[in-house]
Amino acid sequence: MAERLTINVVTSETKEWTIKVQVVDKGRPRDNLQKTNKYQLMIFQDEELRLSMPKTFVILHWSSHSLLL
């Protein structure tokens, strides 16, 4: 099972992690330059960095270089 962490301790070297975050802002979906994939920029905030309890959360899980929402 993945380790539960906060945003500030996750690095590119961290393996098998899970974070509970709020989506603060998200851009519109776009195609990459080759038009083979879509991507969407998002800004996340975890519960430690927020003063009041967020209303909605997403669970992020990182495994084998893929981000699952």
GROMACS .gro file of N, CA and C in nm:
model
  207
    1MET      N    1   0.084  -0.118   0.000
    1MET     CA    2   0.000   0.000   0.000
    1MET      C    3   0.088   0.125   0.000
    2ALA      N    4   0.043   0.230  -0.065
    2ALA     CA    5   0.120   0.353  -0.076
    2ALA      C    6   0.123   0.428   0.057
    3GLU      N    7   0.233   0.499   0.078
    3GLU     CA    8   0.250   0.578   0.199
    3GLU      C    9   0.174   0.709   0.187
    4ARG      N   10   0.104   0.751   0.293
    4ARG     CA   11   0.029   0.877   0.294
    4ARG      C   12   0.123   0.990   0.332
    5LEU      N   13   0.139   1.090   0.244
    5LEU     CA   14   0.234   1.199   0.264
    5LEU      C   15   0.165   1.334   0.247
    6THR      N   16   0.241   1.442   0.270
    6THR     CA   17   0.195   1.576   0.237
    6THR      C   18   0.273   1.625   0.116
    7ILE      N   19   0.221   1.727   0.048
    7ILE     CA   20   0.280   1.775  -0.076
    7ILE      C   21   0.427   1.813  -0.060
    8ASN      N   22   0.460   1.879   0.050
    8ASN     CA   23   0.596   1.932   0.064
    8ASN      C   24   0.704   1.825   0.080
    9VAL      N   25   0.670   1.700   0.104
    9VAL     CA   26   0.773   1.596   0.118
    9VAL      C   27   0.784   1.507  -0.006
   10VAL      N   28   0.696   1.524  -0.104
   10VAL     CA   29   0.701   1.443  -0.226
   10VAL      C   30   0.802   1.503  -0.323
   11THR      N   31   0.891   1.419  -0.374
   11THR     CA   32   0.989   1.461  -0.475
   11THR      C   33   0.979   1.365  -0.594
   12SER      N   34   1.058   1.391  -0.695
   12SER     CA   35   1.059   1.301  -0.811
   12SER      C   36   1.116   1.164  -0.775
   13GLU      N   37   1.186   1.154  -0.664
   13GLU     CA   38   1.243   1.027  -0.618
   13GLU      C   39   1.146   0.947  -0.531
   14THR      N   40   1.037   1.008  -0.485
   14THR     CA   41   0.942   0.940  -0.396
   14THR      C   42   0.863   0.836  -0.476
   15LYS      N   43   0.856   0.716  -0.423
   15LYS     CA   44   0.784   0.606  -0.490
   15LYS      C   45   0.661   0.567  -0.409
   16GLU      N   46   0.556   0.526  -0.478
   16GLU     CA   47   0.435   0.474  -0.414
   16GLU      C   48   0.380   0.565  -0.305
   17TRP      N   49   0.320   0.677  -0.345
   17TRP     CA   50   0.267   0.771  -0.247
   17TRP      C   51   0.122   0.805  -0.273
   18THR      N   52   0.054   0.849  -0.168
   18THR     CA   53  -0.084   0.894  -0.176
   18THR      C   54  -0.095   1.026  -0.100
   19ILE      N   55  -0.171   1.122  -0.155
   19ILE     CA   56  -0.192   1.250  -0.090
   19ILE      C   57  -0.340   1.288  -0.103
   20LYS      N   58  -0.394   1.346   0.003
   20LYS     CA   59  -0.529   1.400  -0.001
   20LYS      C   60  -0.515   1.550  -0.026
   21VAL      N   61  -0.570   1.599  -0.137
   21VAL     CA   62  -0.555   1.739  -0.175
   21VAL      C   63  -0.687   1.800  -0.221
   22GLN      N   64  -0.688   1.933  -0.222
   22GLN     CA   65  -0.798   2.008  -0.280
   22GLN      C   66  -0.751   2.064  -0.413
   23VAL      N   67  -0.836   2.060  -0.514
   23VAL     CA   68  -0.805   2.123  -0.642
   23VAL      C   69  -0.839   2.271  -0.626
   24VAL      N   70  -0.735   2.358  -0.630
   24VAL     CA   71  -0.754   2.501  -0.609
   24VAL      C   72  -0.787   2.570  -0.741
   25ASP      N   73  -0.722   2.528  -0.848
   25ASP     CA   74  -0.745   2.588  -0.980
   25ASP      C   75  -0.711   2.485  -1.086
   26LYS      N   76  -0.782   2.490  -1.197
   26LYS     CA   77  -0.747   2.401  -1.308
   26LYS      C   78  -0.772   2.471  -1.440
   27GLY      N   79  -0.679   2.448  -1.532
   27GLY     CA   80  -0.690   2.505  -1.665
   27GLY      C   81  -0.777   2.417  -1.753
   28ARG      N   82  -0.802   2.465  -1.872
   28ARG     CA   83  -0.884   2.386  -1.964
   28ARG      C   84  -0.800   2.274  -2.025
   29PRO      N   85  -0.861   2.162  -2.060
   29PRO     CA   86  -0.786   2.052  -2.124
   29PRO      C   87  -0.728   2.097  -2.258
   30ARG      N   88  -0.606   2.054  -2.286
   30ARG     CA   89  -0.538   2.091  -2.411
   30ARG      C   90  -0.471   1.969  -2.472
   31ASP      N   91  -0.444   1.978  -2.602
   31ASP     CA   92  -0.368   1.874  -2.672
   31ASP      C   93  -0.220   1.906  -2.663
   32ASN      N   94  -0.135   1.801  -2.662
   32ASN     CA   95   0.008   1.827  -2.671
   32ASN      C   96   0.042   1.868  -2.814
   33LEU      N   97   0.168   1.904  -2.840
   33LEU     CA   98   0.206   1.955  -2.972
   33LEU      C   99   0.180   1.854  -3.084
   34GLN      N  100   0.198   1.725  -3.055
   34GLN     CA  101   0.176   1.622  -3.157
   34GLN      C  102   0.029   1.582  -3.168
   35LYS      N  103  -0.055   1.638  -3.082
   35LYS     CA  104  -0.199   1.607  -3.078
   35LYS      C  105  -0.226   1.459  -3.051
   36THR      N  106  -0.136   1.395  -2.975
   36THR     CA  107  -0.153   1.254  -2.943
   36THR      C  108  -0.206   1.233  -2.802
   37ASN      N  109  -0.189   1.333  -2.716
   37ASN     CA  110  -0.234   1.323  -2.576
   37ASN      C  111  -0.298   1.453  -2.532
   38LYS      N  112  -0.382   1.444  -2.432
   38LYS     CA  113  -0.439   1.563  -2.370
   38LYS      C  114  -0.375   1.583  -2.234
   39TYR      N  115  -0.366   1.707  -2.191
   39TYR     CA  116  -0.317   1.738  -2.057
   39TYR      C  117  -0.399   1.852  -2.000
   40GLN      N  118  -0.394   1.866  -1.868
   40GLN     CA  119  -0.467   1.972  -1.801
   40GLN      C  120  -0.384   2.017  -1.681
   41LEU      N  121  -0.352   2.146  -1.676
   41LEU     CA  122  -0.276   2.200  -1.564
   41LEU      C  123  -0.368   2.219  -1.444
   42MET      N  124  -0.321   2.176  -1.326
   42MET     CA  125  -0.400   2.190  -1.204
   42MET      C  126  -0.311   2.237  -1.090
   43ILE      N  127  -0.369   2.314  -1.000
   43ILE     CA  128  -0.301   2.356  -0.877
   43ILE      C  129  -0.369   2.285  -0.762
   44PHE      N  130  -0.289   2.213  -0.681
   44PHE     CA  131  -0.340   2.137  -0.567
   44PHE      C  132  -0.293   2.200  -0.437
   45GLN      N  133  -0.371   2.181  -0.332
   45GLN     CA  134  -0.335   2.227  -0.198
   45GLN      C  135  -0.373   2.117  -0.101
   46ASP      N  136  -0.280   2.080  -0.011
   46ASP     CA  137  -0.313   1.974   0.085
   46ASP      C  138  -0.371   2.033   0.213
   47GLU      N  139  -0.420   1.945   0.300
   47GLU     CA  140  -0.491   1.991   0.420
   47GLU      C  141  -0.401   2.064   0.520
   48GLU      N  142  -0.271   2.039   0.518
   48GLU     CA  143  -0.180   2.108   0.610
   48GLU      C  144  -0.157   2.253   0.569
   49LEU      N  145  -0.171   2.285   0.443
   49LEU     CA  146  -0.144   2.419   0.395
   49LEU      C  147  -0.268   2.507   0.388
   50ARG      N  148  -0.379   2.459   0.437
   50ARG     CA  149  -0.505   2.531   0.431
   50ARG      C  150  -0.550   2.568   0.573
   51LEU      N  151  -0.601   2.690   0.591
   51LEU     CA  152  -0.642   2.735   0.724
   51LEU      C  153  -0.776   2.675   0.766
   52SER      N  154  -0.870   2.666   0.673
   52SER     CA  155  -0.999   2.605   0.706
   52SER      C  156  -1.015   2.477   0.626
   53MET      N  157  -1.100   2.389   0.671
   53MET     CA  158  -1.117   2.259   0.607
   53MET      C  159  -1.177   2.276   0.467
   54PRO      N  160  -1.109   2.228   0.364
   54PRO     CA  161  -1.162   2.236   0.228
   54PRO      C  162  -1.291   2.156   0.212
   55LYS      N  163  -1.373   2.197   0.118
   55LYS     CA  164  -1.501   2.131   0.097
   55LYS      C  165  -1.490   2.005   0.011
   56THR      N  166  -1.399   2.006  -0.086
   56THR     CA  167  -1.384   1.889  -0.173
   56THR      C  168  -1.238   1.848  -0.179
   57PHE      N  169  -1.215   1.719  -0.183
   57PHE     CA  170  -1.080   1.665  -0.190
   57PHE      C  171  -1.070   1.562  -0.301
   58VAL      N  172  -0.951   1.544  -0.351
   58VAL     CA  173  -0.920   1.440  -0.447
   58VAL      C  174  -0.807   1.358  -0.387
   59ILE      N  175  -0.810   1.227  -0.404
   59ILE     CA  176  -0.700   1.144  -0.357
   59ILE      C  177  -0.605   1.121  -0.475
   60LEU      N  178  -0.478   1.160  -0.458
   60LEU     CA  179  -0.378   1.138  -0.561
   60LEU      C  180  -0.295   1.017  -0.524
   61HIS      N  181  -0.264   0.935  -0.620
   61HIS     CA  182  -0.181   0.818  -0.596
   61HIS      C  183  -0.079   0.809  -0.708
   62TRP      N  184   0.048   0.801  -0.671
   62TRP     CA  185   0.157   0.794  -0.768
   62TRP      C  186   0.214   0.654  -0.767
   63SER      N  187   0.214   0.591  -0.882
   63SER     CA  188   0.269   0.456  -0.891
   63SER      C  189   0.325   0.435  -1.031
   64SER      N  190   0.449   0.395  -1.039
   64SER     CA  191   0.514   0.364  -1.167
   64SER      C  192   0.502   0.479  -1.267
   65HIS      N  193   0.529   0.599  -1.222
   65HIS     CA  194   0.531   0.718  -1.307
   65HIS      C  195   0.397   0.751  -1.372
   66SER      N  196   0.287   0.718  -1.307
   66SER     CA  197   0.157   0.759  -1.358
   66SER      C  198   0.076   0.818  -1.245
   67LEU      N  199   0.013   0.930  -1.270
   67LEU     CA  200  -0.068   0.996  -1.169
   67LEU      C  201  -0.213   0.956  -1.189
   68LEU      N  202  -0.273   0.902  -1.086
   68LEU     CA  203  -0.411   0.856  -1.094
   68LEU      C  204  -0.499   0.949  -1.014
   69LEU      N  205  -0.607   0.995  -1.074
   69LEU     CA  206  -0.703   1.081  -1.004
   69LEU      C  207  -0.833   1.008  -0.986
   0.00000   0.00000   0.00000
